PDB file of C-alpha atoms in Angstrom:
ATOM      1  CA  MET A   1     -30.891 -22.396  55.480  1.00  0.00           C
ATOM      2  CA  THR A   2     -32.740 -25.506  54.297  1.00  0.00           C
ATOM      3  CA  VAL A   3     -36.027 -26.282  56.038  1.00  0.00           C
ATOM      4  CA  ALA A   4     -38.648 -28.956  55.521  1.00  0.00           C
ATOM      5  CA  PHE A   5     -41.392 -26.444  54.767  1.00  0.00           C
ATOM      6  CA  PRO A   6     -40.026 -23.334  53.006  1.00  0.00           C
ATOM      7  CA  MET A   7     -42.421 -20.399  52.754  1.00  0.00           C
ATOM      8  CA  PRO A   8     -44.068 -19.899  49.344  1.00  0.00           C
ATOM      9  CA  PRO A   9     -43.714 -16.527  47.554  1.00  0.00           C
ATOM     10  CA  LEU A  10     -45.789 -13.665  48.934  1.00  0.00           C
ATOM     11  CA  THR A  11     -48.977 -12.700  47.159  1.00  0.00           C
ATOM     12  CA  GLN A  12     -49.423  -9.054  46.181  1.00  0.00           C
ATOM     13  CA  ARG A  13     -51.698  -8.396  49.189  1.00  0.00           C
ATOM     14  CA  GLU A  14     -49.290 -10.100  51.585  1.00  0.00           C
ATOM     15  CA  ALA A  15     -46.378  -8.094  50.183  1.00  0.00           C
ATOM     16  CA  ASP A  16     -48.363  -4.881  50.612  1.00  0.00           C
ATOM     17  CA  VAL A  17     -48.748  -5.614  54.325  1.00  0.00           C
ATOM     18  CA  LEU A  18     -45.407  -7.217  55.194  1.00  0.00           C
ATOM     19  CA  LEU A  19     -43.156  -5.058  53.017  1.00  0.00           C
ATOM     20  CA  ARG A  20     -45.088  -1.821  52.558  1.00  0.00           C
ATOM     21  CA  LYS A  21     -46.902  -1.641  55.912  1.00  0.00           C
ATOM     22  CA  ALA A  22     -50.447  -1.695  54.528  1.00  0.00           C
ATOM     23  CA  THR A  23     -53.349  -2.791  56.755  1.00  0.00           C
ATOM     24  CA  GLU A  24     -56.025  -5.293  55.828  1.00  0.00           C
ATOM     25  CA  ALA A  25     -59.646  -4.272  56.360  1.00  0.00           C
ATOM     26  CA  PRO A  26     -61.111  -5.227  59.775  1.00  0.00           C
ATOM     27  CA  TYR A  27     -62.988  -8.527  60.044  1.00  0.00           C
ATOM     28  CA  THR A  28     -61.644  -9.717  56.668  1.00  0.00           C
ATOM     29  CA  GLY A  29     -58.595 -11.702  57.825  1.00  0.00           C
ATOM     30  CA  GLN A  30     -58.742 -15.479  57.847  1.00  0.00           C
ATOM     31  CA  TYR A  31     -57.451 -15.739  61.425  1.00  0.00           C
ATOM     32  CA  VAL A  32     -59.807 -13.284  63.158  1.00  0.00           C
ATOM     33  CA  ASN A  33     -62.076 -16.104  64.339  1.00  0.00           C
ATOM     34  CA  ASN A  34     -59.564 -18.948  64.312  1.00  0.00           C
ATOM     35  CA  HIS A  35     -59.650 -20.789  67.657  1.00  0.00           C
ATOM     36  CA  ALA A  36     -57.635 -23.894  66.769  1.00  0.00           C
ATOM     37  CA  ALA A  37     -54.592 -24.895  68.814  1.00  0.00           C
ATOM     38  CA  GLY A  38     -51.232 -24.231  67.210  1.00  0.00           C
ATOM     39  CA  THR A  39     -48.693 -21.553  66.364  1.00  0.00           C
ATOM     40  CA  TYR A  40     -48.937 -18.471  64.174  1.00  0.00           C
ATOM     41  CA  ILE A  41     -45.782 -18.056  62.106  1.00  0.00           C
ATOM     42  CA  CYS A  42     -44.399 -15.220  59.985  1.00  0.00           C
ATOM     43  CA  ARG A  43     -45.773 -15.487  56.470  1.00  0.00           C
ATOM     44  CA  GLN A  44     -42.476 -14.195  55.043  1.00  0.00           C
ATOM     45  CA  CYS A  45     -39.754 -16.134  56.896  1.00  0.00           C
ATOM     46  CA  GLY A  46     -41.655 -18.893  58.697  1.00  0.00           C
ATOM     47  CA  MET A  47     -40.447 -18.074  62.205  1.00  0.00           C
ATOM     48  CA  PRO A  48     -42.890 -18.650  65.112  1.00  0.00           C
ATOM     49  CA  LEU A  49     -44.597 -15.466  66.323  1.00  0.00           C
ATOM     50  CA  TYR A  50     -47.572 -16.272  68.579  1.00  0.00           C
ATOM     51  CA  HIS A  51     -49.014 -19.231  70.488  1.00  0.00           C
ATOM     52  CA  SER A  52     -52.721 -19.892  70.049  1.00  0.00           C
ATOM     53  CA  GLU A  53     -53.265 -19.843  73.832  1.00  0.00           C
ATOM     54  CA  ASP A  54     -52.242 -16.177  73.872  1.00  0.00           C
ATOM     55  CA  LYS A  55     -54.920 -15.217  71.322  1.00  0.00           C
ATOM     56  CA  PHE A  56     -58.098 -13.497  72.531  1.00  0.00           C
ATOM     57  CA  ASP A  57     -61.137 -11.752  71.089  1.00  0.00           C
ATOM     58  CA  SER A  58     -60.667  -8.007  71.428  1.00  0.00           C
ATOM     59  CA  GLY A  59     -63.534  -7.025  69.153  1.00  0.00           C
ATOM     60  CA  CYS A  60     -61.186  -4.874  67.070  1.00  0.00           C
ATOM     61  CA  GLY A  61     -61.531  -6.829  63.810  1.00  0.00           C
ATOM     62  CA  TRP A  62     -57.967  -8.197  63.683  1.00  0.00           C
ATOM     63  CA  PRO A  63     -56.308 -11.161  65.414  1.00  0.00           C
ATOM     64  CA  ALA A  64     -55.234 -10.113  68.912  1.00  0.00           C
ATOM     65  CA  PHE A  65     -52.605 -11.644  71.194  1.00  0.00           C
ATOM     66  CA  ASP A  66     -51.539 -10.577  74.666  1.00  0.00           C
ATOM     67  CA  ASP A  67     -48.053 -12.072  74.371  1.00  0.00           C
ATOM     68  CA  ALA A  68     -45.578 -13.184  71.686  1.00  0.00           C
ATOM     69  CA  VAL A  69     -43.061 -15.996  71.382  1.00  0.00           C
ATOM     70  CA  PRO A  70     -39.980 -14.734  73.296  1.00  0.00           C
ATOM     71  CA  GLY A  71     -37.726 -12.701  71.029  1.00  0.00           C
ATOM     72  CA  ALA A  72     -40.009 -13.100  68.008  1.00  0.00           C
ATOM     73  CA  VAL A  73     -41.434  -9.586  67.767  1.00  0.00           C
ATOM     74  CA  ARG A  74     -39.628  -6.248  67.707  1.00  0.00           C
ATOM     75  CA  ARG A  75     -41.257  -2.947  68.658  1.00  0.00           C
ATOM     76  CA  VAL A  76     -40.415   0.327  66.885  1.00  0.00           C
ATOM     77  CA  PRO A  77     -42.014   3.798  66.902  1.00  0.00           C
ATOM     78  CA  ASP A  78     -44.614   4.058  64.151  1.00  0.00           C
ATOM     79  CA  ALA A  79     -44.185   6.621  61.404  1.00  0.00           C
ATOM     80  CA  ASP A  80     -47.316   8.398  62.679  1.00  0.00           C
ATOM     81  CA  GLY A  81     -45.382   9.380  65.809  1.00  0.00           C
ATOM     82  CA  GLN A  82     -48.064   7.997  68.127  1.00  0.00           C
ATOM     83  CA  ARG A  83     -48.442   4.234  67.846  1.00  0.00           C
ATOM     84  CA  VAL A  84     -45.936   1.414  68.333  1.00  0.00           C
ATOM     85  CA  GLU A  85     -45.347  -0.787  65.288  1.00  0.00           C
ATOM     86  CA  ILE A  86     -44.506  -4.477  65.647  1.00  0.00           C
ATOM     87  CA  LEU A  87     -42.193  -6.298  63.243  1.00  0.00           C
ATOM     88  CA  CYS A  88     -41.001  -9.861  62.863  1.00  0.00           C
ATOM     89  CA  ALA A  89     -37.681  -9.771  64.708  1.00  0.00           C
ATOM     90  CA  HIS A  90     -36.141 -12.187  62.207  1.00  0.00           C
ATOM     91  CA  CYS A  91     -37.030 -10.688  58.810  1.00  0.00           C
ATOM     92  CA  GLY A  92     -38.428  -7.245  59.697  1.00  0.00           C
ATOM     93  CA  GLY A  93     -41.824  -7.902  58.108  1.00  0.00           C
ATOM     94  CA  HIS A  94     -44.640  -5.595  59.256  1.00  0.00           C
ATOM     95  CA  LEU A  95     -47.107  -7.349  61.556  1.00  0.00           C
ATOM     96  CA  GLY A  96     -49.317  -4.567  62.950  1.00  0.00           C
ATOM     97  CA  HIS A  97     -49.283  -2.533  66.168  1.00  0.00           C
ATOM     98  CA  VAL A  98     -49.149  -3.158  69.909  1.00  0.00           C
ATOM     99  CA  PHE A  99     -51.268  -1.392  72.531  1.00  0.00           C
ATOM    100  CA  GLU A 100     -51.023  -1.432  76.325  1.00  0.00           C
ATOM    101  CA  GLY A 101     -53.260  -0.366  79.163  1.00  0.00           C
ATOM    102  CA  GLU A 102     -56.583  -1.396  77.601  1.00  0.00           C
ATOM    103  CA  GLY A 103     -57.434  -3.986  80.253  1.00  0.00           C
ATOM    104  CA  PHE A 104     -58.521  -6.804  77.939  1.00  0.00           C
ATOM    105  CA  THR A 105     -56.414  -9.462  79.703  1.00  0.00           C
ATOM    106  CA  ARG A 106     -54.276  -9.729  82.828  1.00  0.00           C
ATOM    107  CA  ARG A 107     -51.208  -8.947  80.708  1.00  0.00           C
ATOM    108  CA  ASN A 108     -52.863  -5.663  79.701  1.00  0.00           C
ATOM    109  CA  THR A 109     -51.306  -5.905  76.222  1.00  0.00           C
ATOM    110  CA  ARG A 110     -52.812  -6.288  72.742  1.00  0.00           C
ATOM    111  CA  HIS A 111     -50.774  -7.243  69.694  1.00  0.00           C
ATOM    112  CA  CYS A 112     -53.089  -6.258  66.839  1.00  0.00           C
ATOM    113  CA  VAL A 113     -51.845  -8.324  63.882  1.00  0.00           C
ATOM    114  CA  ASN A 114     -52.798  -8.567  60.220  1.00  0.00           C
ATOM    115  CA  SER A 115     -53.831 -12.083  59.211  1.00  0.00           C
ATOM    116  CA  LEU A 116     -51.951 -11.524  55.942  1.00  0.00           C
ATOM    117  CA  SER A 117     -48.702 -11.265  57.930  1.00  0.00           C
ATOM    118  CA  MET A 118     -49.083 -14.790  59.293  1.00  0.00           C
ATOM    119  CA  SER A 119     -49.601 -18.435  58.486  1.00  0.00           C
ATOM    120  CA  PHE A 120     -51.123 -20.884  60.962  1.00  0.00           C
ATOM    121  CA  ALA A 121     -49.418 -24.171  61.868  1.00  0.00           C
ATOM    122  CA  PRO A 122     -51.758 -26.579  63.729  1.00  0.00           C
ATOM    123  CA  ALA A 123     -50.492 -27.987  67.010  1.00  0.00           C
ATOM    124  CA  GLY A 124     -48.179 -30.948  66.478  1.00  0.00           C
ATOM    125  CA  SER A 125     -48.108 -30.519  62.708  1.00  0.00           C
ATOM    126  CA  PRO A 126     -44.918 -30.884  60.666  1.00  0.00           C
ATOM    127  CA  GLU A 127     -45.239 -27.189  59.804  1.00  0.00           C
ATOM    128  CA  GLU A 128     -45.206 -26.210  63.487  1.00  0.00           C
ATOM    129  CA  LYS A 129     -42.204 -28.449  64.186  1.00  0.00           C
ATOM    130  CA  ALA A 130     -40.359 -26.957  61.210  1.00  0.00           C
ATOM    131  CA  ALA A 131     -41.065 -23.420  62.451  1.00  0.00           C
ATOM    132  CA  PHE A 132     -39.546 -24.086  65.866  1.00  0.00           C
ATOM    133  CA  ALA A 133     -36.634 -25.912  64.250  1.00  0.00           C
ATOM    134  CA  ARG A 134     -35.962 -22.742  62.248  1.00  0.00           C
ATOM    135  CA  ALA A 135     -36.047 -20.705  65.439  1.00  0.00           C
ATOM    136  CA  ALA A 136     -33.641 -23.063  67.205  1.00  0.00           C
ATOM    137  CA  ARG A 137     -31.142 -22.820  64.354  1.00  0.00           C
ATOM    138  CA  ALA A 138     -31.448 -19.040  64.083  1.00  0.00           C
ATOM    139  CA  ALA A 139     -31.300 -18.273  67.811  1.00  0.00           C
ATOM    140  CA  PRO A 140     -27.525 -17.672  68.037  1.00  0.00           C
ATOM    141  CA  CYS A 141     -27.729 -15.393  64.983  1.00  0.00           C
ATOM    142  CA  SER A 142     -30.220 -12.917  66.400  1.00  0.00           C
ATOM    143  CA  GLY A 143     -28.301  -9.765  65.430  1.00  0.00           C
ATOM    144  CA  THR A 144     -29.020  -7.951  62.168  1.00  0.00           C
ATOM    145  CA  ALA A 145     -27.169  -5.104  60.471  1.00  0.00           C
ATOM    146  CA  ILE A 146     -27.961  -3.511  57.096  1.00  0.00           C
ATOM    147  CA  VAL A 147     -25.298  -1.452  55.330  1.00  0.00           C
ATOM    148  CA  ALA A 148     -24.506  -0.129  51.861  1.00  0.00           C
ATOM    149  CA  GLY A 149     -20.960   0.542  50.702  1.00  0.00           C
ATOM    150  CA  GLY A 150     -20.689   0.248  46.952  1.00  0.00           C
ATOM    151  CA  CYS A 151     -20.923  -2.978  44.959  1.00  0.00           C
ATOM    152  CA  PHE A 152     -22.521  -5.526  47.253  1.00  0.00           C
ATOM    153  CA  TRP A 153     -20.354  -8.403  45.994  1.00  0.00           C
ATOM    154  CA  GLY A 154     -17.303  -7.223  47.901  1.00  0.00           C
ATOM    155  CA  VAL A 155     -19.160  -5.994  50.983  1.00  0.00           C
ATOM    156  CA  GLU A 156     -20.954  -9.323  51.325  1.00  0.00           C
ATOM    157  CA  ASP A 157     -17.676 -11.210  50.913  1.00  0.00           C
ATOM    158  CA  ALA A 158     -15.976  -9.094  53.591  1.00  0.00           C
ATOM    159  CA  PHE A 159     -18.702  -9.838  56.129  1.00  0.00           C
ATOM    160  CA  ARG A 160     -18.728 -13.543  55.374  1.00  0.00           C
ATOM    161  CA  LYS A 161     -15.135 -13.611  56.626  1.00  0.00           C
ATOM    162  CA  LEU A 162     -15.862 -11.784  59.894  1.00  0.00           C
ATOM    163  CA  PRO A 163     -15.713 -13.994  63.031  1.00  0.00           C
ATOM    164  CA  GLY A 164     -19.120 -14.057  64.685  1.00  0.00           C
ATOM    165  CA  GLY A 165     -20.960 -13.368  61.455  1.00  0.00           C
ATOM    166  CA  CYS A 166     -23.617 -15.933  60.553  1.00  0.00           C
ATOM    167  CA  ASP A 167     -24.727 -14.903  57.094  1.00  0.00           C
ATOM    168  CA  ALA A 168     -24.574 -12.032  54.625  1.00  0.00           C
ATOM    169  CA  VAL A 169     -27.157 -11.421  51.908  1.00  0.00           C
ATOM    170  CA  SER A 170     -26.804  -9.011  49.003  1.00  0.00           C
ATOM    171  CA  GLY A 171     -29.897  -6.985  48.219  1.00  0.00           C
ATOM    172  CA  TYR A 172     -31.566  -3.653  47.646  1.00  0.00           C
ATOM    173  CA  THR A 173     -32.981  -1.170  50.147  1.00  0.00           C
ATOM    174  CA  GLY A 174     -33.630   2.516  50.750  1.00  0.00           C
ATOM    175  CA  GLY A 175     -35.692   3.173  47.633  1.00  0.00           C
ATOM    176  CA  ARG A 176     -39.218   3.602  46.354  1.00  0.00           C
ATOM    177  CA  THR A 177     -39.731   0.620  44.041  1.00  0.00           C
ATOM    178  CA  ALA A 178     -41.146  -2.599  45.453  1.00  0.00           C
ATOM    179  CA  ASN A 179     -39.447  -5.868  44.522  1.00  0.00           C
ATOM    180  CA  PRO A 180     -36.776  -4.214  42.334  1.00  0.00           C
ATOM    181  CA  ARG A 181     -34.568  -6.152  39.958  1.00  0.00           C
ATOM    182  CA  TYR A 182     -30.868  -5.539  39.399  1.00  0.00           C
ATOM    183  CA  GLU A 183     -31.636  -3.834  36.093  1.00  0.00           C
ATOM    184  CA  ASP A 184     -34.048  -1.446  37.866  1.00  0.00           C
ATOM    185  CA  VAL A 185     -31.532  -0.481  40.544  1.00  0.00           C
ATOM    186  CA  SER A 186     -28.712  -0.119  38.012  1.00  0.00           C
ATOM    187  CA  ARG A 187     -30.633   2.648  36.228  1.00  0.00           C
ATOM    188  CA  GLY A 188     -30.220   4.718  39.387  1.00  0.00           C
ATOM    189  CA  ASP A 189     -33.804   5.984  39.465  1.00  0.00           C
ATOM    190  CA  THR A 190     -35.423   3.664  42.054  1.00  0.00           C
ATOM    191  CA  GLY A 191     -33.719   5.241  45.072  1.00  0.00           C
ATOM    192  CA  HIS A 192     -32.370   1.869  46.178  1.00  0.00           C
ATOM    193  CA  ALA A 193     -28.795   1.196  47.211  1.00  0.00           C
ATOM    194  CA  GLU A 194     -26.913  -2.025  46.686  1.00  0.00           C
ATOM    195  CA  ALA A 195     -26.828  -3.222  50.292  1.00  0.00           C
ATOM    196  CA  VAL A 196     -25.926  -6.185  52.458  1.00  0.00           C
ATOM    197  CA  ARG A 197     -27.969  -7.611  55.327  1.00  0.00           C
ATOM    198  CA  VAL A 198     -25.658  -9.198  57.894  1.00  0.00           C
ATOM    199  CA  SER A 199     -26.875 -11.626  60.537  1.00  0.00           C
ATOM    200  CA  PHE A 200     -24.515 -12.176  63.450  1.00  0.00           C
ATOM    201  CA  ASP A 201     -24.148 -13.760  66.865  1.00  0.00           C
ATOM    202  CA  PRO A 202     -24.201 -10.925  69.450  1.00  0.00           C
ATOM    203  CA  SER A 203     -22.397 -13.149  71.960  1.00  0.00           C
ATOM    204  CA  ARG A 204     -19.395 -13.280  69.619  1.00  0.00           C
ATOM    205  CA  VAL A 205     -19.368  -9.939  67.836  1.00  0.00           C
ATOM    206  CA  SER A 206     -21.025  -6.625  68.672  1.00  0.00           C
ATOM    207  CA  TYR A 207     -22.996  -4.374  66.352  1.00  0.00           C
ATOM    208  CA  GLU A 208     -20.288  -1.757  66.869  1.00  0.00           C
ATOM    209  CA  ARG A 209     -17.657  -4.197  65.613  1.00  0.00           C
ATOM    210  CA  ILE A 210     -19.858  -4.920  62.602  1.00  0.00           C
ATOM    211  CA  LEU A 211     -19.987  -1.203  61.771  1.00  0.00           C
ATOM    212  CA  ARG A 212     -16.283  -0.692  62.372  1.00  0.00           C
ATOM    213  CA  ARG A 213     -15.704  -3.434  59.821  1.00  0.00           C
ATOM    214  CA  PHE A 214     -18.101  -1.689  57.454  1.00  0.00           C
ATOM    215  CA  PHE A 215     -16.174   1.594  57.676  1.00  0.00           C
ATOM    216  CA  GLU A 216     -12.928  -0.307  57.122  1.00  0.00           C
ATOM    217  CA  VAL A 217     -13.963  -2.205  53.971  1.00  0.00           C
ATOM    218  CA  HIS A 218     -15.321   0.749  51.991  1.00  0.00           C
ATOM    219  CA  ASP A 219     -14.451   4.428  51.639  1.00  0.00           C
ATOM    220  CA  PRO A 220     -17.064   6.456  53.553  1.00  0.00           C
ATOM    221  CA  THR A 221     -15.765   9.737  52.108  1.00  0.00           C
ATOM    222  CA  GLN A 222     -16.885   9.001  48.534  1.00  0.00           C
ATOM    223  CA  LEU A 223     -20.271  10.471  47.638  1.00  0.00           C
ATOM    224  CA  ASN A 224     -22.555   8.277  45.527  1.00  0.00           C
ATOM    225  CA  ARG A 225     -19.721   6.077  44.347  1.00  0.00           C
ATOM    226  CA  GLN A 226     -17.070   3.555  45.296  1.00  0.00           C
ATOM    227  CA  GLY A 227     -14.062   3.660  43.019  1.00  0.00           C
ATOM    228  CA  PRO A 228     -15.161   3.064  39.414  1.00  0.00           C
ATOM    229  CA  ASP A 229     -18.785   2.364  40.415  1.00  0.00           C
ATOM    230  CA  VAL A 230     -20.704   5.630  40.160  1.00  0.00           C
ATOM    231  CA  GLY A 231     -24.332   6.363  41.044  1.00  0.00           C
ATOM    232  CA  SER A 232     -26.596   6.765  44.066  1.00  0.00           C
ATOM    233  CA  GLN A 233     -27.041   2.970  44.152  1.00  0.00           C
ATOM    234  CA  TYR A 234     -23.390   2.815  45.270  1.00  0.00           C
ATOM    235  CA  ARG A 235     -23.785   5.306  48.107  1.00  0.00           C
ATOM    236  CA  SER A 236     -22.490   4.787  51.621  1.00  0.00           C
ATOM    237  CA  ALA A 237     -25.273   4.226  54.168  1.00  0.00           C
ATOM    238  CA  VAL A 238     -26.146   2.582  57.460  1.00  0.00           C
ATOM    239  CA  PHE A 239     -29.783   1.500  57.778  1.00  0.00           C
ATOM    240  CA  TYR A 240     -30.469   1.264  61.511  1.00  0.00           C
ATOM    241  CA  LEU A 241     -33.077  -1.026  63.073  1.00  0.00           C
ATOM    242  CA  ASP A 242     -33.454   0.854  66.356  1.00  0.00           C
ATOM    243  CA  ASP A 243     -32.202   3.882  68.273  1.00  0.00           C
ATOM    244  CA  GLU A 244     -29.290   1.927  69.742  1.00  0.00           C
ATOM    245  CA  GLN A 245     -27.973   1.081  66.282  1.00  0.00           C
ATOM    246  CA  ARG A 246     -28.397   4.689  65.171  1.00  0.00           C
ATOM    247  CA  ALA A 247     -26.394   5.893  68.176  1.00  0.00           C
ATOM    248  CA  VAL A 248     -23.566   3.473  67.396  1.00  0.00           C
ATOM    249  CA  ALA A 249     -23.431   4.625  63.765  1.00  0.00           C
ATOM    250  CA  GLU A 250     -23.396   8.286  64.738  1.00  0.00           C
ATOM    251  CA  LYS A 251     -20.662   7.672  67.331  1.00  0.00           C
ATOM    252  CA  LEU A 252     -18.376   5.952  64.843  1.00  0.00           C
ATOM    253  CA  ILE A 253     -18.957   8.604  62.195  1.00  0.00           C
ATOM    254  CA  ALA A 254     -18.127  11.313  64.733  1.00  0.00           C
ATOM    255  CA  ARG A 255     -14.903   9.468  65.589  1.00  0.00           C
ATOM    256  CA  LEU A 256     -13.891   9.257  61.930  1.00  0.00           C
ATOM    257  CA  LYS A 257     -14.587  12.947  61.466  1.00  0.00           C
ATOM    258  CA  ASP A 258     -12.393  13.690  64.495  1.00  0.00           C
ATOM    259  CA  LEU A 259      -9.646  11.769  62.679  1.00  0.00           C
ATOM    260  CA  GLY A 260     -10.011  14.038  59.675  1.00  0.00           C
ATOM    261  CA  TYR A 261     -12.153  11.874  57.398  1.00  0.00           C
ATOM    262  CA  LYS A 262     -14.862  13.768  55.489  1.00  0.00           C
ATOM    263  CA  VAL A 263     -17.526  11.124  55.979  1.00  0.00           C
ATOM    264  CA  VAL A 264     -20.609  11.284  53.749  1.00  0.00           C
ATOM    265  CA  THR A 265     -22.259   8.088  55.031  1.00  0.00           C
ATOM    266  CA  GLN A 266     -26.019   8.380  55.434  1.00  0.00           C
ATOM    267  CA  VAL A 267     -27.658   7.099  58.631  1.00  0.00           C
ATOM    268  CA  LEU A 268     -31.241   6.129  57.818  1.00  0.00           C
ATOM    269  CA  PRO A 269     -34.030   4.034  59.362  1.00  0.00           C
ATOM    270  CA  ALA A 270     -34.237   0.581  57.855  1.00  0.00           C
ATOM    271  CA  GLY A 271     -37.070  -0.158  55.465  1.00  0.00           C
ATOM    272  CA  PRO A 272     -37.921  -3.190  53.319  1.00  0.00           C
ATOM    273  CA  PHE A 273     -34.873  -5.186  52.264  1.00  0.00           C
ATOM    274  CA  TYR A 274     -35.169  -7.069  48.979  1.00  0.00           C
ATOM    275  CA  PRO A 275     -32.659  -9.904  48.497  1.00  0.00           C
ATOM    276  CA  ALA A 276     -30.869  -9.683  45.167  1.00  0.00           C
ATOM    277  CA  GLU A 277     -31.102 -12.315  42.476  1.00  0.00           C
ATOM    278  CA  ALA A 278     -29.495 -15.677  43.228  1.00  0.00           C
ATOM    279  CA  TYR A 279     -26.567 -15.074  40.882  1.00  0.00           C
ATOM    280  CA  HIS A 280     -25.448 -12.137  43.050  1.00  0.00           C
ATOM    281  CA  GLN A 281     -25.250 -14.168  46.270  1.00  0.00           C
ATOM    282  CA  ARG A 282     -21.748 -15.404  47.241  1.00  0.00           C
ATOM    283  CA  PHE A 283     -20.531 -13.925  43.960  1.00  0.00           C
ATOM    284  CA  ALA A 284     -16.945 -13.321  45.062  1.00  0.00           C
ATOM    285  CA  GLU A 285     -16.735 -16.741  46.667  1.00  0.00           C
ATOM    286  CA  ARG A 286     -18.047 -18.498  43.553  1.00  0.00           C
ATOM    287  CA  THR A 287     -16.184 -16.541  40.884  1.00  0.00           C
ATOM    288  CA  GLY A 288     -13.090 -15.113  42.556  1.00  0.00           C
ATOM    289  CA  ARG A 289     -14.248 -11.669  41.425  1.00  0.00           C
ATOM    290  CA  GLY A 290     -15.575  -8.827  43.541  1.00  0.00           C
ATOM    291  CA  GLY A 291     -13.243  -9.324  46.482  1.00  0.00           C
ATOM    292  CA  CYS A 292     -12.075  -5.727  46.222  1.00  0.00           C
ATOM    293  CA  HIS A 293     -13.253  -4.440  49.599  1.00  0.00           C
ATOM    294  CA  LEU A 294      -9.970  -4.881  51.461  1.00  0.00           C
ATOM    295  CA  PRO A 295      -9.907  -3.553  55.043  1.00  0.00           C
ATOM    296  CA  VAL A 296      -8.237  -0.206  55.785  1.00  0.00           C
ATOM    297  CA  PRO A 297      -7.587   0.517  59.509  1.00  0.00           C
ATOM    298  CA  ARG A 298      -9.267   3.928  59.500  1.00  0.00           C
ATOM    299  CA  PHE A 299      -9.829   3.996  63.256  1.00  0.00           C
ATOM    300  CA  GLU A 300      -6.102   3.451  63.872  1.00  0.00           C
ATOM    301  CA  ARG A 301      -4.771   6.312  61.770  1.00  0.00           C
ATOM    302  CA  ARG A 302      -5.804   9.771  60.801  1.00  0.00           C
ATOM    303  CA  ALA A 303      -6.847  10.785  57.309  1.00  0.00           C
ATOM    304  CA  ASP A 304      -3.384  12.258  56.736  1.00  0.00           C
ATOM    305  CA  GLY A 305      -1.782   8.894  57.551  1.00  0.00           C
ATOM    306  CA  SER A 306      -0.505   9.769  60.998  1.00  0.00           C
ATOM    307  CA  PRO A 307      -1.322   7.462  63.941  1.00  0.00           C
ATOM    308  CA  ALA A 308      -4.624   8.048  65.734  1.00  0.00           C
ATOM    309  CA  GLN A 309      -4.243   9.397  69.258  1.00  0.00           C
TER     310      GLN A 309
END
């Protein structure tokens, strides 16, 4: 998507926070004492997150807000099992944590956000207008699914042809190495899988239909491979964004197992997703190669070829 003010590359410190869930030291962020009118936007994707009028001084050492731009922030259980993490709903970047019941404001809510996760767009500035223009264009495409099913060229191409899909991006996820390159992932020692991040319009296609398509365009019974492509980077996996997505994945896998398929697909919580190099994007469309993920109606017939009941 072309915008008037694209976001510059992340610095190392910003990447540590947004992608690896680090926390900046209290009272060090540039927005702790910022009282100007405007909008705080995601440092990674440029989508609007918070209005300045919802910012307040909590004394905690980080910018605090008692409300977010509608639909801009997603809450997930923190890895510590106690707190609630907040993420940019558009790109999944780590913002901080949210707390309730502290009594600071009438909304009784505190979004505790790292300054490094945000940029500030002054009220009425071209940057602020561009941020809300991004949001307006992205609004119908609010659904996100992340899957891995072998070479990402073919998987991406299959999802680009799905009605209701908005975009599909090839990339890497599920591993240990930050900002991996194709050569790193191809060695098979980073833990990453070749994956595809699908954005879709939930009013036109459901997440369940997205996953049914996923199970149709790759073979979920092959362990750490798809056809001639061998290695853990070619594994079958669903990376869920919330408990609802996990439940859908588990339901569909259970159905396939009932039909006799020996499914080895992993169901894992989503982590940082790193878009692949530009030459991998739309590869099948540009070259005519990689369109090998042809749909197989696995939910309509049993593994032995007989019709599903």
